[in-house]
Structure formats: C-alpha cells, structure tokens
Short mmCIF file of C-alpha atoms in Angstrom, two decimals:
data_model
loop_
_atom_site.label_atom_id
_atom_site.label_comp_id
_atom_site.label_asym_id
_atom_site.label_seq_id
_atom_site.Cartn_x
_atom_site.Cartn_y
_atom_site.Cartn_z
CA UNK A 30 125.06 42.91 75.02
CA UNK A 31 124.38 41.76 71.33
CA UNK A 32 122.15 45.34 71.50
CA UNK A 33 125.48 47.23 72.49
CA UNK A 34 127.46 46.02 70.05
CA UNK A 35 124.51 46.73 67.44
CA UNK A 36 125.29 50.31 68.44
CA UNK A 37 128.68 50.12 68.13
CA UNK A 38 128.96 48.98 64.70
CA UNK A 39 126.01 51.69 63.42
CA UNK A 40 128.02 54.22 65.25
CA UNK A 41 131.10 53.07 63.80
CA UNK A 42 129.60 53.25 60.44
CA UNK A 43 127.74 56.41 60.81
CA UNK A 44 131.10 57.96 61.57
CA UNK A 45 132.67 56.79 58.57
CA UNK A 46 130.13 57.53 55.95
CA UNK A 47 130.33 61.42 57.70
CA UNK A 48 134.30 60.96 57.75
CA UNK A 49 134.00 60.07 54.45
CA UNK A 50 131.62 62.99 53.09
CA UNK A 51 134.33 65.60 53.77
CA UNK A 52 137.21 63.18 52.41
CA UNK A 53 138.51 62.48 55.49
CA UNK A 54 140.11 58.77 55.35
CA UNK A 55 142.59 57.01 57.80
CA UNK A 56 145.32 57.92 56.01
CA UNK A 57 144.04 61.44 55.25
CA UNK A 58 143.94 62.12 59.23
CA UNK A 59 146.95 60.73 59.91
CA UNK A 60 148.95 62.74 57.25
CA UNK A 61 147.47 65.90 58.95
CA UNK A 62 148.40 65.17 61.97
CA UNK A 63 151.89 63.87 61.25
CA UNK A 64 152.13 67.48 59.47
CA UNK A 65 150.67 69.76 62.54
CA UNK A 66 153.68 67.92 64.37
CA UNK A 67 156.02 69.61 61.45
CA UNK A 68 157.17 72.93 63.29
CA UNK A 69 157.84 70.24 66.53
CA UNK A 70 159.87 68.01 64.14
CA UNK A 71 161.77 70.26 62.42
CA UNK A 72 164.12 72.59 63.63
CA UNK A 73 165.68 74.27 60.51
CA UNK A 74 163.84 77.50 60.31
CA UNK A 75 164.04 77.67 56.62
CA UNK A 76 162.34 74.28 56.37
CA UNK A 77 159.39 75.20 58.11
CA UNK A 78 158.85 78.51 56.08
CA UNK A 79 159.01 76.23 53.03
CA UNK A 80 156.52 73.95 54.59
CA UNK A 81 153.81 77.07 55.08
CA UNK A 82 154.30 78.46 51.33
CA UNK A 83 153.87 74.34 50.57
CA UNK A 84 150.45 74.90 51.86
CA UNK A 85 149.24 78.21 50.79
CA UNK A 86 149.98 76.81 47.24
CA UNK A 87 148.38 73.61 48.02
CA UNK A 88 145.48 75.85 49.51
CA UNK A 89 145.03 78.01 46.14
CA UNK A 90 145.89 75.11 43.70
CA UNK A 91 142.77 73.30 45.60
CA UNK A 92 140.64 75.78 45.28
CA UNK A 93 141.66 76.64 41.46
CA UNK A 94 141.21 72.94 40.99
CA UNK A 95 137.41 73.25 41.88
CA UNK A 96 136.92 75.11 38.66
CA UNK A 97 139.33 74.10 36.43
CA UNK A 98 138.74 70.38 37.34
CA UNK A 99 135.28 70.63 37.72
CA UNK A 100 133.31 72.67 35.31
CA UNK A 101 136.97 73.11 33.13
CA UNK A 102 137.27 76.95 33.71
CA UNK A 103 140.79 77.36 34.10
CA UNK A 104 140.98 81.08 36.13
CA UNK A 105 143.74 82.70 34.31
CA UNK A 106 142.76 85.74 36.67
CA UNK A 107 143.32 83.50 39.82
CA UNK A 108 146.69 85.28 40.63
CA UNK A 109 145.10 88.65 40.85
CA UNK A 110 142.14 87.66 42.47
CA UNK A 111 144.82 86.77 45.67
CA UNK A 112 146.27 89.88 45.33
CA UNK A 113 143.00 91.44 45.47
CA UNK A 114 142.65 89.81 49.07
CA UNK A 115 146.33 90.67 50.04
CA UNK A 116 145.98 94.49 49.33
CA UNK A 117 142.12 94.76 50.62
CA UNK A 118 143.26 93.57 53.87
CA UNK A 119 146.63 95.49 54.29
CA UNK A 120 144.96 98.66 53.50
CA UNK A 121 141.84 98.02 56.04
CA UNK A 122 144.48 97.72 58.37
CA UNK A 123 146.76 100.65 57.92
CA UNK A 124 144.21 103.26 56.87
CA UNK A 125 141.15 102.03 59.05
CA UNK A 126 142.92 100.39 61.61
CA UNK A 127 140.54 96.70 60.87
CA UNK A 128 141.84 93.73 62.25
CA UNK A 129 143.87 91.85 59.83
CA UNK A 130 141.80 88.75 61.15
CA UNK A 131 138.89 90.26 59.65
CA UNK A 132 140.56 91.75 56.59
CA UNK A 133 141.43 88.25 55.57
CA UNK A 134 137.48 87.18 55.53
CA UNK A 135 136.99 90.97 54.09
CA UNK A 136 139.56 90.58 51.57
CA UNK A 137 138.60 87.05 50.56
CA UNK A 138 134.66 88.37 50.19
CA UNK A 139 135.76 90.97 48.03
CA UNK A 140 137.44 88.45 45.42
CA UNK A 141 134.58 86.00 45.74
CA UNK A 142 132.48 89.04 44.93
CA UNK A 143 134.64 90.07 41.91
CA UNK A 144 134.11 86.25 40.81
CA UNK A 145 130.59 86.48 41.43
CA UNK A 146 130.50 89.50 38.64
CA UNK A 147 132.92 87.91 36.68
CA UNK A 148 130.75 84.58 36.11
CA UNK A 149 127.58 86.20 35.94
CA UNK A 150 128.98 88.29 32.53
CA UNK A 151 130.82 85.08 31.21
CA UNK A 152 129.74 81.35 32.52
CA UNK A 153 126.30 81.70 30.09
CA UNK A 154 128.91 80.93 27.54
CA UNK A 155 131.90 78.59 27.28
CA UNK A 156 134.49 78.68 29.81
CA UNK A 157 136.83 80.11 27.54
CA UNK A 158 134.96 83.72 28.41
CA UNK A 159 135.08 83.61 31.87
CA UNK A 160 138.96 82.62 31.87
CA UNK A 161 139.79 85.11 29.19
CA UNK A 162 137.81 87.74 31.17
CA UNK A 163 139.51 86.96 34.48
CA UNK A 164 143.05 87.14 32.87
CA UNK A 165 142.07 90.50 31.83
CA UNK A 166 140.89 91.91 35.12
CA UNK A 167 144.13 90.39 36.80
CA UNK A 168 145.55 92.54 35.11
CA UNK A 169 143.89 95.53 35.28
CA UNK A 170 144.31 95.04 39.14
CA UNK A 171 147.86 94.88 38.46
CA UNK A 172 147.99 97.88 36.85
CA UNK A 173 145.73 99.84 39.13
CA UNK A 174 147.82 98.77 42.04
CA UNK A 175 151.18 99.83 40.13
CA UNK A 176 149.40 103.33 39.08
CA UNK A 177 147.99 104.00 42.61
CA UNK A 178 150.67 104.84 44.28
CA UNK A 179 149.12 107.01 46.98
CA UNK A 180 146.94 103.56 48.50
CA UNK A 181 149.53 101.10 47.47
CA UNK A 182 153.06 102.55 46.71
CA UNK A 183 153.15 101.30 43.45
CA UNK A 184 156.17 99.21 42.44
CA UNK A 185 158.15 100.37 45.82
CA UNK A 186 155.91 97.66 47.59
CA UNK A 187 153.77 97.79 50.36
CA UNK A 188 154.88 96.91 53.80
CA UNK A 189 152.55 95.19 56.25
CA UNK A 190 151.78 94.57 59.58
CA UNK A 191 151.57 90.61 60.08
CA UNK A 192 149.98 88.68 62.12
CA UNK A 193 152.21 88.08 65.00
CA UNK A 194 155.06 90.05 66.05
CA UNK A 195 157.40 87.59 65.37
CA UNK A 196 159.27 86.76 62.27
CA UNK A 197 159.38 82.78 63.33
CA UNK A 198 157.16 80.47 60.64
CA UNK A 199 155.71 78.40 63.44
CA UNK A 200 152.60 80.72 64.59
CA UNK A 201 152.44 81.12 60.73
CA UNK A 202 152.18 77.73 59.57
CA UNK A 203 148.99 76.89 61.93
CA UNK A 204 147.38 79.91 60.64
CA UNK A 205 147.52 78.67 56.89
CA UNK A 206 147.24 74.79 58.34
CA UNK A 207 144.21 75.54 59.71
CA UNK A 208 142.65 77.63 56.54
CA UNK A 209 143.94 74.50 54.28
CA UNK A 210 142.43 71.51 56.73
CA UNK A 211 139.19 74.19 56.59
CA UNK A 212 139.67 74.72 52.70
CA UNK A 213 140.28 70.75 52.08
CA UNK A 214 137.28 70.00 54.49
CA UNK A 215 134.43 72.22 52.62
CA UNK A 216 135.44 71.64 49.51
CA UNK A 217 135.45 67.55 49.41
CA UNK A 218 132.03 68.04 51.29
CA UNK A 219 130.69 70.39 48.44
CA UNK A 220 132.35 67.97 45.67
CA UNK A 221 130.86 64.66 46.80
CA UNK A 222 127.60 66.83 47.42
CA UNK A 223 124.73 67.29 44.73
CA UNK A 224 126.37 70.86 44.45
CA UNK A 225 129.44 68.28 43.50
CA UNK A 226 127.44 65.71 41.05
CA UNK A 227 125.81 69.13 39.50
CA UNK A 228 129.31 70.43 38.76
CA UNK A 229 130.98 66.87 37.28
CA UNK A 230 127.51 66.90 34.90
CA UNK A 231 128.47 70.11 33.94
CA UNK A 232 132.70 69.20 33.11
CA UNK A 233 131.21 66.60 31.24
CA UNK A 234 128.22 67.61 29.09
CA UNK A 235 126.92 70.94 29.65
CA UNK A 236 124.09 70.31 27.45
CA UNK A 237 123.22 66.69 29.00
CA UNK A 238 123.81 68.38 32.27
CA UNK A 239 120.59 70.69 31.16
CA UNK A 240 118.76 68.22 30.00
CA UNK A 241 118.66 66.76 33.43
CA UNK A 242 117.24 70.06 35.12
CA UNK A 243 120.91 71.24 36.22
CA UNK A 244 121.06 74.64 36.06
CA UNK A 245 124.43 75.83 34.00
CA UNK A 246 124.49 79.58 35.06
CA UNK A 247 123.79 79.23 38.64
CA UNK A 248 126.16 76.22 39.58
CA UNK A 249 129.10 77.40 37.35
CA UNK A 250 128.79 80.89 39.17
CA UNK A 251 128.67 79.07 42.55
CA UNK A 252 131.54 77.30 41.55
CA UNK A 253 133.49 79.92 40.37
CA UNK A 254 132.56 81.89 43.25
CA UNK A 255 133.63 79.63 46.10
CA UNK A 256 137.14 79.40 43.84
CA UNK A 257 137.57 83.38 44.37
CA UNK A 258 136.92 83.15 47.97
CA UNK A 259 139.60 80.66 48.56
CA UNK A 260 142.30 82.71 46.13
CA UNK A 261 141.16 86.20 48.28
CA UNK A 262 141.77 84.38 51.48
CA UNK A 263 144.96 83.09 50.68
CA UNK A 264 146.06 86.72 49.50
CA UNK A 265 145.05 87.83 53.07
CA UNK A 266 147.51 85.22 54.37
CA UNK A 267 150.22 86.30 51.93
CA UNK A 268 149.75 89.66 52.57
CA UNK A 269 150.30 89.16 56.54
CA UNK A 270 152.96 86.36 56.52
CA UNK A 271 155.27 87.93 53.90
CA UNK A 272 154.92 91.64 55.17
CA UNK A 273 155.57 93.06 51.86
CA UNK A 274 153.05 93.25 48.63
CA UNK A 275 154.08 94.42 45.75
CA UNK A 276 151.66 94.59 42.01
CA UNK A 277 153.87 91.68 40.79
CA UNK A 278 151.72 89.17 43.15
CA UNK A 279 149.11 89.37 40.58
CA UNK A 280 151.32 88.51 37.41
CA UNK A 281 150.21 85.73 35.35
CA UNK A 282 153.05 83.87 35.73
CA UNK A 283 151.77 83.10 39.75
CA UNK A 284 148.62 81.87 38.12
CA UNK A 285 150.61 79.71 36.05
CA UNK A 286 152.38 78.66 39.34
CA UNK A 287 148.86 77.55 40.62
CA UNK A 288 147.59 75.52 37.84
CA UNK A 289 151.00 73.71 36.98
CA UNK A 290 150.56 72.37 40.63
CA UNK A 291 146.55 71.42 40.05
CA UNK A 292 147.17 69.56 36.77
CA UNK A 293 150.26 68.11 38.46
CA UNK A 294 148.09 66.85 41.25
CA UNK A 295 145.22 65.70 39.16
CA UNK A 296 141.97 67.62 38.22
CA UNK A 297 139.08 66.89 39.67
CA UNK A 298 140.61 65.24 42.77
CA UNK A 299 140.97 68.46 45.65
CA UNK A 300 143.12 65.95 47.29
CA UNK A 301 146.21 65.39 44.28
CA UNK A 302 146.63 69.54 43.90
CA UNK A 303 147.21 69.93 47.93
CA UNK A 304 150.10 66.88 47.84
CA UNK A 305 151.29 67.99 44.78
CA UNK A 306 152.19 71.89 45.96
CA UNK A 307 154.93 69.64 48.99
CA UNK A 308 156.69 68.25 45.83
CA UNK A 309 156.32 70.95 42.94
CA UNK A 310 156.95 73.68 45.60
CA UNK A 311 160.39 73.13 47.42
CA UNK A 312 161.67 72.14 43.89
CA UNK A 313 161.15 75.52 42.54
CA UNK A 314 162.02 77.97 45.53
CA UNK A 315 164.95 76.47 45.57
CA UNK A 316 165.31 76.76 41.13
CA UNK A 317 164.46 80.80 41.80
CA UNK A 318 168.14 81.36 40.98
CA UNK A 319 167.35 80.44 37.53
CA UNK A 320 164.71 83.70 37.79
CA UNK A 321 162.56 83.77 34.62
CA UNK A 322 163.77 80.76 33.16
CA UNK A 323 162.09 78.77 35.59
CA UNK A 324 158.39 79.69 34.21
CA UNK A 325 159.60 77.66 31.01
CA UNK A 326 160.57 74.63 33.07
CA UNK A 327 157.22 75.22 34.77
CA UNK A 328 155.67 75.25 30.73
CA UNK A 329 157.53 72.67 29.70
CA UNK A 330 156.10 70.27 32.86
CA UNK A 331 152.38 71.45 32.14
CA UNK A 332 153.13 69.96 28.54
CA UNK A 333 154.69 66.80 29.85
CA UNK A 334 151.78 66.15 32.36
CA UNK A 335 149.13 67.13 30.10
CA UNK A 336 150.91 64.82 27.10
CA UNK A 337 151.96 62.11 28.96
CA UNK A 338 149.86 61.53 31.99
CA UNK A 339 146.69 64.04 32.18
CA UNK A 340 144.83 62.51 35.15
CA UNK A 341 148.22 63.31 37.19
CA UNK A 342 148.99 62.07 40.85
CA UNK A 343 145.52 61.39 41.80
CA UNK A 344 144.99 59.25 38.92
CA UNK A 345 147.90 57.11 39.38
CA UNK A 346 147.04 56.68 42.74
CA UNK A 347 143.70 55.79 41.55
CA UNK A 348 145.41 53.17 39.55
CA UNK A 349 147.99 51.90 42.00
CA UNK A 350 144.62 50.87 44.39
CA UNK A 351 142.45 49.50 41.38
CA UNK A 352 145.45 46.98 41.07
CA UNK A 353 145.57 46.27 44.73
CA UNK A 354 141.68 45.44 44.53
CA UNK A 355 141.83 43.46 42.07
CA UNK A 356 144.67 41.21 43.30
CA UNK A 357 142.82 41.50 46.91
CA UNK A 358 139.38 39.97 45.01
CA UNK A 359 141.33 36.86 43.32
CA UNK A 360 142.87 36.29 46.34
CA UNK A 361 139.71 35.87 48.18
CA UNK A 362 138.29 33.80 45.66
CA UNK A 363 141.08 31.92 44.99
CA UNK A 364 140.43 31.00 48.93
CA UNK A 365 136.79 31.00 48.78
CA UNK A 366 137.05 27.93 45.75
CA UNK A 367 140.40 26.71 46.62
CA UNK A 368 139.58 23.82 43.83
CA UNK A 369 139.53 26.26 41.23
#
C-alpha cells in the first residue's frame, strides 16, 4: 500500500514538472478549455469571428514576443513575413493545385527561411540591423506583391479558396485554436529550455552571454528563425480564413498591431502577449471606424505602457502573486510561532 501511494505521488510529480516544462498550469488548462467551449457558448456569429482574429493575433504577438522579448530584436518586418505565408500558400493552391493544409507548413517554411537569411546577414551585430533589415524586406514584399499583378493581382486583391466551404467561424476557430495551443506549447518548452536560458543570457548581456560559451550568432538566428515560422503560418491561416489578400497585409502598421499587443502583454512572458491580443483586439476592430487614426491611439498606448508600466500584464501578474506569497508565508509562520 505505502509502495502504491509512493507511486502515486512520483507520478503525480513527474506530471507536473512535464506540465510545467511547456507552461501548462491548472489555470492555464482550464482557460483553454473554457475557450474550446467558446463557439458552443456563444451564439452571436460576429463574436466568435472576433474570438478567432483574438487568437491569430495572440498567435503572432507570441511568437514576435520570442524575439523581441528575448534577445530584444523587435521584427519590424514581422507583418510581411505573414504575408509572405498568406500569398505562398494561396498561389500553391490556385496555380499548382497544393493543398492549402500543406501550403500553410509551405508558406510558414518559406518565412522561417527568409528569417533564416535575414539573421544570418544581421544578428552578428546589434539587433538594431536585423530589425532595420526586416522592415526593409517587408516592404519590398509589399511592393513586389503590388507590382506583380499577373501572380497576385496587385492592389485588386487576391481571392482565395479557404479552408472549409463554409463561411461560419466555428471550423475556423479550432483551426487557429489548435495552431495557438501548438504555438503556446513549443514555445514555453523552448523558453524554459537551455535554448531558453541561452536566449535570456543573450537579452541581457550579449557579451557575458559569450563569455559563458553561448554562442550569439547561432541562438539569435534560431530564435529569429522559429519567430518567422510562426508569422508565415499565421499568414497561411489569414490567407484561408479571410479569402481575400491584398499587399496591404504586409504594411507596417500590422507589425505595429503585433508588437503593441506583445509589450502590452509583457515581454519575455509568451503567456501575457496571447491574453493580451482578447483585450487589445475587440477594442480596436470595433475603433476601425476611426480608420487611420487608430494607429496613433495604438502609438500613443505603446508610449503609455513602455513609460508607465514596461513589464506589462505579465509583470503585474507577477506582482499580484509575489504579494499573495508573501502574505501566505507570514501567515504560516505567524501559525507555526503563534507566540511571536
């Protein structure tokens, strides 16, 4: 019996330490599955379409956060790395007839390819290079895509097969669900991995980071690598959920999008950026009838966080449950010496 319960607890352990390893709390499970429920719980059609470009921002905003919170390369180019995704897999389809399952993986290969070039020319230097350089080759693939007009029809826009042949957001929203669980999943395990400690050294002190034996060039191009990936596969989802792609999907001012809702959430964190895209989100689809004036609300807000509260949602959280500790400690030994 006491043998039994021996294995109990060690398996009980085991399975939290692995839980744990991919970020995967409690309260992290149950807020997943409360939100798979979402397209049983709600009913309002608009809601639930909300609810799926929630998570493709929360998606990309995690995966920008990997290098901007990271090894603090903020991907200025992030916006047309996605569209690089969204067009590579619309076109496999329509002139080669490729799934648009396998256009998505295609299309998000291609962008963590691009990356891959991108940091190889740039990450031996300061970030600065490698952000400046993948601004510039956004938009060059904005331009190309506007100028091409046999592939991609230019500023007429693109239309799509999608995914299902349904316009309903349900079948939709388990598609990008799954990617972001998937997306969430991979990158706490590679964070809280040595990949993970390498890539904090490097935010922190490049040149202490060296010192160490960590290897600048090759984990900053890993990082900044696995960051394309998740912006290409996100464009694939765009591309086949929206039905329509256009060259403005790889304007800046999407990019800006992205990292307002990273810093918002809290660099360094994975988990802030993803909760941060269900508030920031909803607040600004429904502000789009303020068109380009809602960019400088979205400037304005980086400024505020930045200013007033850098380390963002995560790190109040972070503070909120330092404060419950603490008050959970005196209590215990305020019971523990109940004469002092």
């Amino acid at each position: 019996m006491t043998n039994q319960k021996t294995l109990d607890i060690g398996f009980t352990h085991s399975l939290k330490h692995n839980l744990e390893k991919v970020g995967l709390s409690p309260l992290v499970i149950a807020m997943f599955l409360l939100l798979g429920f979402a397209p049983y719980l709600i009913a309002d059609e608009y809601i639930l379409h909300l609810l799926v470009i929630s998570l493709m921002f929360g998606t990309l905003a995690m995966g920008f956060d990997l290098s901007a919170g990271f090894i603090n390369v903020a991907n200025w180019g992030y916006s047309g790395l996605m569209g690089l995704g969204a067009y590579t897999s619309a076109l496999l389809l329509m002139k080669m007839g490729i799934s648009p399952w396998i256009g998505t993986i295609a299309g998000a290969s291609l962008a963590a390819l691009l990356g891959l070039l991108i940091g190889i020319l740039t990450l031996k230097m300061d970030g600065m290079y490698a952000a400046i350089l993948a601004w510039f080759v956004g938009l060059i693939l904005m331009a190309l895509t506007t100028s091409l007009t046999d592939f991609t029809r230019g500023a007429l826009g693109l239309n799509v097969d999608l995914y299902f042949n349904t316009g309903w957001s349900k079948p939709y929203f388990y598609v990008i669900f799954v990617i972001c669980i998937a997306t969430y999943i991979v990158l706490r395990w590679v964070t809280k991995s040595n990949l993970g400690l390498a890539f904090t050294a490097l935010g922190q002190d490049c040149e202490a980071a060296r010192t160490c034996g960590v290897d600048p060039m090759k984990y900053k191009v890993t990082n900044f690598t696995i960051s394309c990936f998740v912006a290409g596969l996100c464009g694939g989802f765009y591309a086949h959920f929206m039905g329509i792609l256009t060259p403005d999907l790889m304007s800046t001012k999407h990019a800006v999008e992205i990292l307002v809702i990273a810093y918002i959430g809290g660099r360094g964190s994975i988990w802030g950026p993803l909760l941060a895209a269900f508030l920031v989100t909803p607040i600004f689809e429904y502000l789009n009838f303020l068109l380009e004036f809602k960019y400088v609300i979205y400037g304005a807000l980086l400024i505020v966080v930045m200013v007033f509260y850098p380390s963002g949602i995560a790190g109040f959280w972070d503070y909120l449950a330092n404060i419950l500790a603490e008050k959970r400690r005196k209590l215990a030994g305020s019971k523990s010496n109940p004469l002092a």
